[in-house]
């Protein structure tokens, strides 16, 4: 039976679970429990549009597993949101929180909407309306949302405010990724890119890289992609290509990353809320005939997203959406190292090809875990009424990312498995310990060989 692509994402996520279970110290009950989400909420959200008409949007919130703590995961606004995809994302969050050892389970949410078609007021009404629908499902000690694709700090602020109004109590710890004045954490904005950067710094140490010789391509130049590119560029890495949903730029000599970020972000047509201008429209290369301002950053070649993935570079960083490296193009990926900043950019069939070609893939549940780690710091600060300095946040994040990267790298080496499988093994061992601590058939029916 063929599955819908979005159901396929969830089925694919479970395949990785089965593979990792072969190497983990895991009872069969744990595996059984992890194959289905704890609960799935399906909501409709009526929104009064600016022209007076009513539009009804649909959304989901999935709480996948809360054995290790409250469920944690972002809310995505995207026209392609599907419950199968949200379940897969919530499953990944469960594993990701266990990979970095923070006391959270996994969850995720999404609303089917193209936010670029909404006015700011419509966007605010939709954000508050979604919270009104899920207010009994979330909470600082049960389920804690955060930003994801096409949601941001301002939206998290509206959502926290709406939850607080419903509960008649200011509750900053219900959501993370908030603006700083509303209880956000310093260092949350660049945490995902920074976490990936700390992983790359460990590889640099292990492999003895000279940054100036390392060519990097970044697919997806949003929050996560821009920050990892910025930090690597500052250390002397050569960022030769970047792209967004409209396409990319290649400049073998290396891009001026800070200027590219500045130019891209100047193109935001609805102010601070969304970036609608594409990298290709920016003056680094212009749209095909554009030569404006190219002097200050040099010129580049326009390439497609497909071409970017297949470039002859040393490090490829997919930082956009799922399913970018597939069975179809995996054989043409020439980068020996792939750092998965996006969630689920590689399909399980593609994994096989990449492994056969000895490509080192630092998997999403490790490479992009910096975001949720600093979200945990934000939640902890809100719960305790503290505010940490940016240096403090960076130092704590570096400690966690470095330690977990090295544990997983070593596990992969010891068990002769790829880093993705090793990351899942590491996560499953931690989740398994928590489940076992509540008692399984090993305790209740000792004769059962589980
Ligand atoms: P974002 O909305 O800020 O940026 C996404 C970028 O990807 C934009 O530049 C967009 O134009 C580009 N894009 C969209 N479709 C594309 C395509 N088909 N090809 C190339 N580029 C495309 O989102 P973000 O927060 O940077 O998230 C990017 C990825 O990182 C997502 O997979 C997200 O789940 C993951 N992630 C983000 C965080 C975080 O804290 N921001 C944390 C963990 C994981």
CSV table of C-alpha atoms and ligand atoms in Angstrom, one decimal:
chain,number,residue,atom,x,y,z
A,1,UNK,CA,0.0,0.0,0.0
A,2,UNK,CA,1.4,3.4,-0.9
A,3,UNK,CA,1.4,6.0,1.8
A,4,UNK,CA,0.8,9.7,1.6
A,5,UNK,CA,4.2,11.5,1.6
A,6,UNK,CA,3.5,13.0,5.0
A,7,UNK,CA,2.5,9.6,6.5
A,8,UNK,CA,5.6,8.3,4.8
A,9,UNK,CA,7.7,10.8,6.9
A,10,UNK,CA,6.3,9.2,10.1
A,11,UNK,CA,6.8,5.7,8.8
A,12,UNK,CA,10.4,6.6,7.9
A,13,UNK,CA,11.0,8.0,11.4
A,14,UNK,CA,9.9,4.7,12.9
A,15,UNK,CA,12.2,2.8,10.6
A,16,UNK,CA,15.1,4.6,12.2
A,17,UNK,CA,13.8,3.6,15.6
A,18,UNK,CA,13.7,-0.1,14.6
A,19,UNK,CA,17.3,0.1,13.3
A,20,UNK,CA,18.6,1.8,16.4
A,21,UNK,CA,16.7,-0.6,18.7
A,22,UNK,CA,19.0,-3.4,17.4
A,23,UNK,CA,22.0,-1.6,19.1
A,24,UNK,CA,20.3,-0.1,22.2
A,25,UNK,CA,19.8,-1.7,25.6
A,26,UNK,CA,16.1,-1.6,25.2
A,27,UNK,CA,13.2,-3.7,26.4
A,28,UNK,CA,10.5,-4.5,23.8
A,29,UNK,CA,7.9,-2.5,25.8
A,30,UNK,CA,9.9,0.7,25.4
A,31,UNK,CA,10.0,0.1,21.6
A,32,UNK,CA,6.2,-0.6,21.6
A,33,UNK,CA,5.4,2.5,23.5
A,34,UNK,CA,7.6,4.7,21.3
A,35,UNK,CA,5.7,3.6,18.1
A,36,UNK,CA,2.7,5.7,18.8
A,37,UNK,CA,2.2,9.3,20.1
A,38,UNK,CA,0.7,9.7,23.6
A,39,UNK,CA,-2.0,12.1,22.3
A,40,UNK,CA,-2.9,14.0,19.2
A,41,UNK,CA,-5.2,17.1,19.2
A,42,UNK,CA,-6.9,18.2,16.0
A,43,UNK,CA,-8.4,21.7,16.1
A,44,UNK,CA,-10.2,24.2,13.9
A,45,UNK,CA,-9.5,27.9,14.4
A,46,UNK,CA,-12.1,30.5,13.2
A,47,UNK,CA,-10.4,33.8,12.4
A,48,UNK,CA,-12.1,37.1,11.5
A,49,UNK,CA,-10.3,38.4,8.5
A,50,UNK,CA,-9.6,42.1,7.9
A,51,UNK,CA,-12.3,42.3,5.2
A,52,UNK,CA,-14.9,41.1,7.8
A,53,UNK,CA,-15.2,37.6,6.4
A,54,UNK,CA,-14.6,34.4,8.5
A,55,UNK,CA,-12.0,31.9,7.7
A,56,UNK,CA,-11.5,28.5,9.5
A,57,UNK,CA,-8.0,27.2,9.8
A,58,UNK,CA,-6.9,23.7,10.9
A,59,UNK,CA,-4.1,22.8,13.2
A,60,UNK,CA,-2.6,20.0,15.3
A,61,UNK,CA,-0.7,19.6,18.6
A,62,UNK,CA,1.0,16.2,19.2
A,63,UNK,CA,2.4,15.1,22.6
A,64,UNK,CA,4.6,12.2,21.6
A,65,UNK,CA,6.1,11.0,24.9
A,66,UNK,CA,6.5,12.6,28.3
A,67,UNK,CA,8.3,9.9,30.3
A,68,UNK,CA,11.4,12.1,30.7
A,69,UNK,CA,9.5,15.4,31.3
A,70,UNK,CA,6.9,17.8,29.8
A,71,UNK,CA,6.6,17.5,26.1
A,72,UNK,CA,8.5,20.1,24.2
A,73,UNK,CA,8.4,21.2,20.5
A,74,UNK,CA,7.7,24.0,18.1
A,75,UNK,CA,4.6,25.3,16.3
A,76,UNK,CA,4.9,25.5,12.6
A,77,UNK,CA,2.8,27.7,10.3
A,78,UNK,CA,2.9,26.2,6.8
A,79,UNK,CA,0.5,25.4,4.0
A,80,UNK,CA,1.8,21.8,3.8
A,81,UNK,CA,1.4,21.0,7.6
A,82,UNK,CA,0.0,17.4,7.9
A,83,UNK,CA,-0.7,15.4,11.0
A,84,UNK,CA,1.7,12.7,9.8
A,85,UNK,CA,4.5,15.2,9.5
A,86,UNK,CA,3.7,16.7,13.0
A,87,UNK,CA,3.8,13.2,14.5
A,88,UNK,CA,7.2,12.6,12.9
A,89,UNK,CA,8.5,16.0,14.2
A,90,UNK,CA,7.2,15.2,17.7
A,91,UNK,CA,8.9,11.8,17.6
A,92,UNK,CA,12.2,13.5,16.6
A,93,UNK,CA,11.8,16.0,19.5
A,94,UNK,CA,11.4,13.1,21.9
A,95,UNK,CA,14.7,11.7,20.7
A,96,UNK,CA,16.4,15.1,20.5
A,97,UNK,CA,15.6,16.0,24.1
A,98,UNK,CA,17.0,12.7,25.2
A,99,UNK,CA,20.1,13.1,23.0
A,100,UNK,CA,21.1,16.3,24.9
A,101,UNK,CA,19.8,14.9,28.2
A,102,UNK,CA,17.4,17.7,29.0
A,103,UNK,CA,14.3,16.8,31.2
A,104,UNK,CA,11.7,17.0,28.4
A,105,UNK,CA,9.7,14.6,26.2
A,106,UNK,CA,8.8,15.5,22.7
A,107,UNK,CA,5.8,17.3,21.1
A,108,UNK,CA,5.1,19.4,18.1
A,109,UNK,CA,2.3,21.6,16.6
A,110,UNK,CA,1.3,23.0,13.3
A,111,UNK,CA,-1.3,25.1,11.6
A,112,UNK,CA,-2.2,24.7,7.9
A,113,UNK,CA,-1.7,28.3,6.6
A,114,UNK,CA,0.5,30.3,4.3
A,115,UNK,CA,1.3,33.1,6.8
A,116,UNK,CA,2.7,35.3,4.0
A,117,UNK,CA,-0.9,35.7,2.8
A,118,UNK,CA,-2.1,37.1,6.1
A,119,UNK,CA,-1.9,40.7,7.5
A,120,UNK,CA,-0.2,41.2,10.8
A,121,UNK,CA,-3.5,41.5,12.6
A,122,UNK,CA,-4.8,38.3,11.0
A,123,UNK,CA,-1.6,36.6,12.0
A,124,UNK,CA,-2.1,37.7,15.6
A,125,UNK,CA,-5.7,36.6,15.7
A,126,UNK,CA,-4.7,33.2,14.2
A,127,UNK,CA,-1.9,32.8,16.8
A,128,UNK,CA,-4.1,33.6,19.7
A,129,UNK,CA,-7.0,31.5,18.3
A,130,UNK,CA,-4.7,28.5,18.1
A,131,UNK,CA,-3.7,28.9,21.7
A,132,UNK,CA,-7.4,29.3,22.7
A,133,UNK,CA,-8.0,25.9,21.1
A,134,UNK,CA,-5.0,24.1,22.7
A,135,UNK,CA,-4.9,25.9,26.1
A,136,UNK,CA,-6.0,22.8,28.1
A,137,UNK,CA,-3.5,20.6,26.3
A,138,UNK,CA,-0.4,22.7,27.0
A,139,UNK,CA,1.2,24.1,30.1
A,140,UNK,CA,4.6,24.7,31.8
A,141,UNK,CA,4.5,21.2,33.4
A,142,UNK,CA,2.8,19.4,30.6
A,143,UNK,CA,3.6,20.6,27.1
A,144,UNK,CA,5.8,23.6,26.2
A,145,UNK,CA,5.7,25.0,22.6
A,146,UNK,CA,8.3,27.0,20.8
A,147,UNK,CA,8.9,28.6,17.4
A,148,UNK,CA,9.4,26.5,14.2
A,149,UNK,CA,9.2,27.2,10.5
A,150,UNK,CA,7.4,30.5,9.8
A,151,UNK,CA,6.7,31.3,13.5
A,152,UNK,CA,9.0,33.6,15.5
A,153,UNK,CA,9.6,35.4,18.8
A,154,UNK,CA,6.7,37.9,18.3
A,155,UNK,CA,4.3,35.1,17.7
A,156,UNK,CA,5.5,33.3,20.8
A,157,UNK,CA,4.9,36.5,22.8
A,158,UNK,CA,1.3,36.7,21.6
A,159,UNK,CA,0.8,33.0,22.4
A,160,UNK,CA,2.2,33.4,25.9
A,161,UNK,CA,0.0,36.4,26.5
A,162,UNK,CA,-3.1,34.6,25.3
A,163,UNK,CA,-2.4,31.5,27.5
A,164,UNK,CA,-1.8,33.9,30.5
A,165,UNK,CA,-5.2,35.6,29.9
A,166,UNK,CA,-7.0,32.3,29.7
A,167,UNK,CA,-5.5,31.1,32.9
A,168,UNK,CA,-5.6,34.6,34.5
A,169,UNK,CA,-2.0,34.2,35.6
A,170,UNK,CA,1.2,35.4,33.8
A,171,UNK,CA,2.8,32.2,32.7
A,172,UNK,CA,6.0,32.8,30.7
A,173,UNK,CA,7.2,29.2,31.1
A,174,UNK,CA,4.3,27.9,28.9
A,175,UNK,CA,6.2,28.7,25.8
A,176,UNK,CA,9.9,29.4,24.8
A,177,UNK,CA,11.5,31.4,22.1
A,178,UNK,CA,9.7,34.6,23.4
A,179,UNK,CA,11.0,38.1,23.0
A,180,UNK,CA,13.5,39.0,25.7
A,181,UNK,CA,11.3,41.6,27.5
A,182,UNK,CA,8.5,39.0,27.8
A,183,UNK,CA,10.8,36.4,29.4
A,184,UNK,CA,12.9,35.1,26.5
A,185,UNK,CA,16.4,34.0,27.1
A,186,UNK,CA,19.5,35.7,25.9
A,187,UNK,CA,21.2,33.4,23.4
A,188,UNK,CA,18.0,31.7,22.2
A,189,UNK,CA,18.0,33.5,18.8
A,190,UNK,CA,21.1,31.9,17.4
A,191,UNK,CA,21.0,28.7,19.6
A,192,UNK,CA,20.2,26.2,16.8
A,193,UNK,CA,22.9,27.5,14.5
A,194,UNK,CA,25.4,27.8,17.4
A,195,UNK,CA,24.7,24.3,18.5
A,196,UNK,CA,25.5,23.0,15.0
A,197,UNK,CA,28.6,25.2,15.0
A,198,UNK,CA,29.9,23.6,18.2
A,199,UNK,CA,29.4,20.2,16.5
A,200,UNK,CA,31.5,21.4,13.5
A,201,UNK,CA,34.2,22.8,15.9
A,202,UNK,CA,34.5,19.3,17.4
A,203,UNK,CA,34.9,17.8,13.9
A,204,UNK,CA,37.5,20.5,13.2
A,205,UNK,CA,39.5,19.3,16.3
A,206,UNK,CA,39.1,15.6,15.5
A,207,UNK,CA,39.9,15.9,11.8
A,208,UNK,CA,42.6,18.6,12.2
A,209,UNK,CA,40.8,21.0,9.7
A,210,UNK,CA,42.2,24.3,8.7
A,211,UNK,CA,39.0,26.4,8.4
A,212,UNK,CA,40.4,28.5,5.5
A,213,UNK,CA,40.5,25.3,3.4
A,214,UNK,CA,37.0,24.1,4.3
A,215,UNK,CA,34.3,25.0,1.7
A,216,UNK,CA,30.7,25.1,3.1
A,217,UNK,CA,27.3,25.2,1.3
A,218,UNK,CA,24.2,26.1,3.3
A,219,UNK,CA,20.7,25.2,2.0
A,220,UNK,CA,18.1,27.5,3.7
A,221,UNK,CA,19.2,30.9,4.8
A,222,UNK,CA,16.7,31.6,7.6
A,223,UNK,CA,17.3,31.7,11.3
A,224,UNK,CA,19.3,28.5,11.7
A,225,UNK,CA,21.1,28.7,8.4
A,226,UNK,CA,22.2,32.3,8.8
A,227,UNK,CA,23.6,31.8,12.2
A,228,UNK,CA,25.7,28.7,11.5
A,229,UNK,CA,27.0,30.4,8.4
A,230,UNK,CA,27.9,33.6,10.3
A,231,UNK,CA,29.7,31.8,13.1
A,232,UNK,CA,31.7,29.6,10.7
A,233,UNK,CA,32.5,32.6,8.5
A,234,UNK,CA,33.8,34.5,11.5
A,235,UNK,CA,36.2,31.6,12.2
A,236,UNK,CA,37.6,31.7,8.6
A,237,UNK,CA,35.5,29.0,7.0
A,238,UNK,CA,34.7,29.6,3.3
A,239,UNK,CA,30.9,29.7,2.8
A,240,UNK,CA,30.7,29.2,-0.9
A,241,UNK,CA,27.0,28.8,-1.4
A,242,UNK,CA,23.7,29.7,0.3
A,243,UNK,CA,20.1,29.4,-0.8
A,244,UNK,CA,16.5,30.0,0.2
A,245,UNK,CA,13.2,28.8,-1.2
A,246,UNK,CA,13.7,30.8,-4.5
A,247,UNK,CA,17.2,29.4,-5.2
A,248,UNK,CA,20.8,30.0,-4.3
A,249,UNK,CA,24.1,31.7,-5.0
A,250,UNK,CA,27.5,30.1,-5.6
A,251,UNK,CA,30.7,32.1,-5.1
A,252,UNK,CA,33.7,29.8,-5.0
A,253,UNK,CA,36.0,32.5,-3.5
A,254,UNK,CA,33.6,32.6,-0.5
A,255,UNK,CA,30.6,34.9,0.3
A,256,UNK,CA,30.7,37.9,2.5
A,257,UNK,CA,28.3,36.3,5.0
A,258,UNK,CA,27.5,39.3,7.2
A,259,UNK,CA,26.7,41.5,4.2
A,260,UNK,CA,24.6,38.7,2.6
A,261,UNK,CA,22.6,38.4,5.8
A,262,UNK,CA,22.2,42.2,6.0
A,263,UNK,CA,21.0,42.4,2.4
A,264,UNK,CA,18.7,39.5,2.7
A,265,UNK,CA,17.1,40.8,5.8
A,266,UNK,CA,16.7,44.3,4.3
A,267,UNK,CA,14.4,42.6,1.8
A,268,UNK,CA,11.7,41.8,4.4
A,269,UNK,CA,8.5,43.2,3.0
A,270,UNK,CA,6.4,42.8,6.1
A,271,UNK,CA,8.9,44.3,8.6
A,272,UNK,CA,10.2,42.1,11.4
A,273,UNK,CA,7.7,39.3,10.9
A,274,UNK,CA,8.7,37.6,7.7
A,275,UNK,CA,11.5,37.5,5.2
A,276,UNK,CA,9.9,37.3,1.8
A,277,UNK,CA,12.8,38.4,-0.3
A,278,UNK,CA,14.9,35.6,-1.8
A,279,UNK,CA,18.7,35.2,-1.7
A,280,UNK,CA,18.5,35.4,-5.5
A,281,UNK,CA,16.8,38.8,-5.4
A,282,UNK,CA,19.5,40.2,-3.1
A,283,UNK,CA,22.2,42.2,-4.7
A,284,UNK,CA,24.9,39.6,-4.1
A,285,UNK,CA,23.9,38.2,-7.5
A,286,UNK,CA,20.6,39.8,-8.2
A,287,UNK,CA,17.8,38.2,-10.1
A,288,UNK,CA,19.2,37.1,-13.4
A,289,UNK,CA,19.9,40.6,-14.8
A,290,UNK,CA,20.5,42.4,-11.5
A,291,UNK,CA,24.0,44.0,-11.1
A,292,UNK,CA,23.0,46.5,-8.4
A,293,UNK,CA,25.3,46.8,-5.4
A,294,UNK,CA,27.2,43.7,-6.5
A,295,UNK,CA,30.4,45.7,-6.2
A,296,UNK,CA,30.6,45.6,-2.5
A,297,UNK,CA,30.2,41.9,-2.1
A,298,UNK,CA,31.5,40.6,-5.5
A,299,UNK,CA,29.4,38.6,-7.9
A,300,UNK,CA,28.1,35.1,-7.7
A,301,UNK,CA,26.4,32.5,-9.9
A,302,UNK,CA,22.7,31.8,-9.5
A,303,UNK,CA,22.1,28.1,-8.8
A,304,UNK,CA,19.1,26.0,-7.9
A,305,UNK,CA,18.6,24.3,-4.6
A,306,UNK,CA,19.1,20.9,-6.3
A,307,UNK,CA,22.5,22.1,-7.6
A,308,UNK,CA,23.5,23.5,-4.2
A,309,UNK,CA,23.0,20.1,-2.6
A,310,UNK,CA,25.3,18.4,-5.2
A,311,UNK,CA,28.2,21.0,-5.1
A,312,UNK,CA,31.8,19.9,-4.6
A,313,UNK,CA,32.2,21.2,-1.1
A,314,UNK,CA,33.7,19.9,2.2
A,315,UNK,CA,30.6,20.5,4.4
A,316,UNK,CA,27.0,20.5,3.3
A,317,UNK,CA,24.5,22.0,5.7
A,318,UNK,CA,20.8,21.4,4.8
A,319,UNK,CA,19.0,24.0,6.9
A,320,UNK,CA,15.6,24.3,5.2
A,321,UNK,CA,12.9,21.6,5.2
A,322,UNK,CA,12.5,17.8,5.2
A,323,UNK,CA,13.2,15.3,2.4
A,324,UNK,CA,15.9,17.2,0.6
A,325,UNK,CA,18.4,14.4,0.3
A,326,UNK,CA,16.5,11.4,-1.2
A,327,UNK,CA,17.2,8.1,-2.9
A,328,UNK,CA,17.1,10.0,-6.1
A,329,UNK,CA,20.0,12.5,-5.4
A,330,UNK,CA,21.9,10.9,-2.6
A,331,UNK,CA,24.4,9.3,-5.0
A,332,UNK,CA,25.3,12.7,-6.3
A,333,UNK,CA,26.0,14.3,-2.9
A,334,UNK,CA,29.8,14.9,-3.0
A,335,UNK,CA,30.3,16.6,0.4
A,336,UNK,CA,32.0,14.1,2.7
A,337,UNK,CA,30.3,15.7,5.7
A,338,UNK,CA,26.6,16.6,6.1
A,339,UNK,CA,25.5,18.6,9.1
A,340,UNK,CA,21.7,18.3,9.4
A,341,UNK,CA,20.5,21.6,10.8
A,342,UNK,CA,17.0,21.1,9.3
A,343,UNK,CA,14.7,18.5,10.8
A,344,UNK,CA,14.5,15.3,8.6
A,345,UNK,CA,16.4,16.6,5.5
A,346,UNK,CA,17.6,13.1,4.6
A,347,UNK,CA,15.2,10.1,3.9
A,348,UNK,CA,16.0,6.7,5.3
A,349,UNK,CA,16.7,5.3,1.7
A,350,UNK,CA,19.2,8.2,1.2
A,351,UNK,CA,20.9,7.3,4.5
A,352,UNK,CA,21.9,3.9,3.0
A,353,UNK,CA,23.6,5.5,0.0
A,354,UNK,CA,25.3,8.1,2.1
A,355,UNK,CA,26.6,5.4,4.5
A,356,UNK,CA,27.9,3.3,1.5
A,357,UNK,CA,29.7,6.4,0.3
A,358,UNK,CA,31.3,7.0,3.7
A,359,UNK,CA,29.6,10.4,4.1
A,360,UNK,CA,29.7,11.5,7.7
A,361,UNK,CA,26.2,12.7,8.6
A,362,UNK,CA,25.8,14.6,11.9
A,363,UNK,CA,22.1,13.9,12.4
A,364,UNK,CA,19.4,16.4,13.0
A,365,UNK,CA,18.5,15.2,16.5
A,366,UNK,CA,22.1,16.1,17.5
A,367,UNK,CA,23.1,18.9,15.1
A,368,UNK,CA,20.0,21.1,15.6
A,369,UNK,CA,19.5,20.3,19.3
A,370,UNK,CA,21.0,23.7,20.4
A,371,UNK,CA,17.6,25.3,19.9
A,372,UNK,CA,15.8,23.1,22.3
A,373,UNK,CA,18.7,23.1,24.7
A,374,UNK,CA,18.5,26.9,25.1
A,375,UNK,CA,14.7,26.6,25.1
A,376,UNK,CA,15.2,24.4,28.2
A,377,UNK,CA,17.4,27.2,29.7
A,378,UNK,CA,14.6,29.7,29.0
A,379,UNK,CA,12.0,27.5,30.7
A,380,UNK,CA,14.3,26.9,33.7
A,381,UNK,CA,15.0,30.7,34.0
A,382,UNK,CA,11.2,31.4,33.8
A,383,UNK,CA,10.3,28.7,36.4
A,384,UNK,CA,13.0,30.0,38.8
A,385,UNK,CA,12.6,33.7,38.1
A,386,UNK,CA,16.3,34.1,37.1
A,387,UNK,CA,17.9,35.7,34.1
A,388,UNK,CA,21.3,34.3,32.8
A,389,UNK,CA,23.9,36.3,30.9
A,390,UNK,CA,24.5,35.5,27.2
A,391,UNK,CA,28.0,34.2,28.1
A,392,UNK,CA,26.5,31.9,30.6
A,393,UNK,CA,24.0,30.6,28.1
A,394,UNK,CA,26.8,30.0,25.4
A,395,UNK,CA,29.0,28.3,27.9
A,396,UNK,CA,26.3,25.9,29.1
A,397,UNK,CA,25.2,25.2,25.5
A,398,UNK,CA,28.8,24.5,24.4
A,399,UNK,CA,29.3,22.1,27.3
A,400,UNK,CA,26.2,20.1,26.5
A,401,UNK,CA,26.8,20.0,22.7
A,402,UNK,CA,30.4,19.1,23.0
A,403,UNK,CA,29.8,16.4,25.5
A,404,UNK,CA,26.9,14.8,23.6
A,405,UNK,CA,28.7,15.1,20.2
A,406,UNK,CA,31.7,13.3,21.5
A,407,UNK,CA,29.6,10.6,23.3
A,408,UNK,CA,27.7,9.9,20.0
A,409,UNK,CA,30.9,10.0,17.8
A,410,UNK,CA,32.6,7.5,20.1
A,411,UNK,CA,29.5,5.3,20.3
A,412,UNK,CA,29.4,5.2,16.4
A,413,UNK,CA,33.0,4.2,16.4
A,414,UNK,CA,32.7,1.5,19.1
A,415,UNK,CA,29.7,-0.1,17.5
A,416,UNK,CA,30.7,0.4,13.9
A,417,UNK,CA,27.5,2.3,13.1
A,418,UNK,CA,26.7,5.6,11.5
A,419,UNK,CA,26.3,8.7,13.7
A,420,UNK,CA,22.5,8.8,13.2
A,421,UNK,CA,22.0,5.3,14.5
A,422,UNK,CA,24.4,6.1,17.3
A,423,UNK,CA,22.4,9.2,18.2
A,424,UNK,CA,19.1,7.2,18.3
A,425,UNK,CA,20.8,4.5,20.4
A,426,UNK,CA,22.0,7.2,22.9
A,427,UNK,CA,18.5,8.7,23.0
A,428,UNK,CA,16.7,5.3,23.3
A,429,UNK,CA,19.0,4.2,26.2
A,430,UNK,CA,18.0,7.4,28.1
A,431,UNK,CA,14.3,7.0,27.3
A,432,UNK,CA,14.5,3.3,28.1
A,433,UNK,CA,16.0,4.0,31.5
A,434,UNK,CA,13.1,6.4,32.3
A,435,UNK,CA,10.5,3.8,31.2
A,436,UNK,CA,12.2,1.0,33.1
A,437,UNK,CA,12.3,3.2,36.2
A,438,UNK,CA,8.5,3.2,36.2
A,439,UNK,CA,8.4,-0.6,35.9
A,440,UNK,CA,8.1,-2.8,32.9
A,441,UNK,CA,7.3,-6.5,32.5
A,442,UNK,CA,10.8,-7.2,33.7
A,443,UNK,CA,9.5,-6.0,37.1
A,444,UNK,CA,5.8,-7.0,36.9
A,445,UNK,CA,6.2,-10.4,35.1
A,446,UNK,CA,9.9,-11.4,35.7
A,447,UNK,CA,9.4,-14.6,33.7
A,448,UNK,CA,8.5,-12.7,30.5
A,449,UNK,CA,11.6,-12.5,28.3
A,450,UNK,CA,11.3,-8.9,27.2
B,1,LIG,P1,13.2,29.9,8.8
B,1,LIG,O1,11.8,30.0,8.5
B,1,LIG,O2,13.9,31.0,9.6
B,1,LIG,O3,14.1,29.7,7.5
B,1,LIG,C1,13.8,28.7,6.6
B,1,LIG,C2,14.7,29.0,5.4
B,1,LIG,O4,14.5,27.9,4.4
B,1,LIG,C3,14.2,30.3,4.6
B,1,LIG,O5,15.3,31.0,4.2
B,1,LIG,C4,13.4,29.7,3.4
B,1,LIG,O6,13.4,30.6,2.3
B,1,LIG,C5,14.2,28.5,3.2
B,1,LIG,N1,13.5,27.5,2.4
B,1,LIG,C6,12.2,27.1,2.4
B,1,LIG,N2,12.0,26.1,1.5
B,1,LIG,C7,13.2,25.9,0.9
B,1,LIG,C8,13.6,25.0,-0.1
B,1,LIG,N3,12.7,24.2,-0.7
B,1,LIG,N4,14.9,25.0,-0.5
B,1,LIG,C9,15.7,25.9,0.1
B,1,LIG,N5,15.4,26.7,1.1
B,1,LIG,C10,14.2,26.7,1.5
B,1,LIG,O7,13.3,28.5,9.6
B,1,LIG,P2,14.5,28.0,10.6
B,1,LIG,O8,14.0,28.3,12.0
B,1,LIG,O9,15.8,28.5,10.1
B,1,LIG,O10,14.3,26.5,10.4
B,1,LIG,C11,15.0,25.8,9.3
B,1,LIG,C12,15.0,24.3,9.6
B,1,LIG,O11,15.7,24.1,10.9
B,1,LIG,C13,13.7,23.6,9.8
B,1,LIG,O12,13.8,22.3,9.3
B,1,LIG,C14,13.5,23.7,11.3
B,1,LIG,O13,12.6,22.6,11.7
B,1,LIG,C15,14.9,23.4,11.7
B,1,LIG,N6,15.1,23.8,13.1
B,1,LIG,C16,15.0,25.1,13.5
B,1,LIG,C17,15.2,25.4,14.8
B,1,LIG,C18,15.2,26.9,15.3
B,1,LIG,O14,15.4,27.1,16.5
B,1,LIG,N7,15.0,27.9,14.4
B,1,LIG,C19,15.5,24.4,15.8
B,1,LIG,C20,15.6,23.1,15.3
B,1,LIG,C21,15.4,22.8,14.0
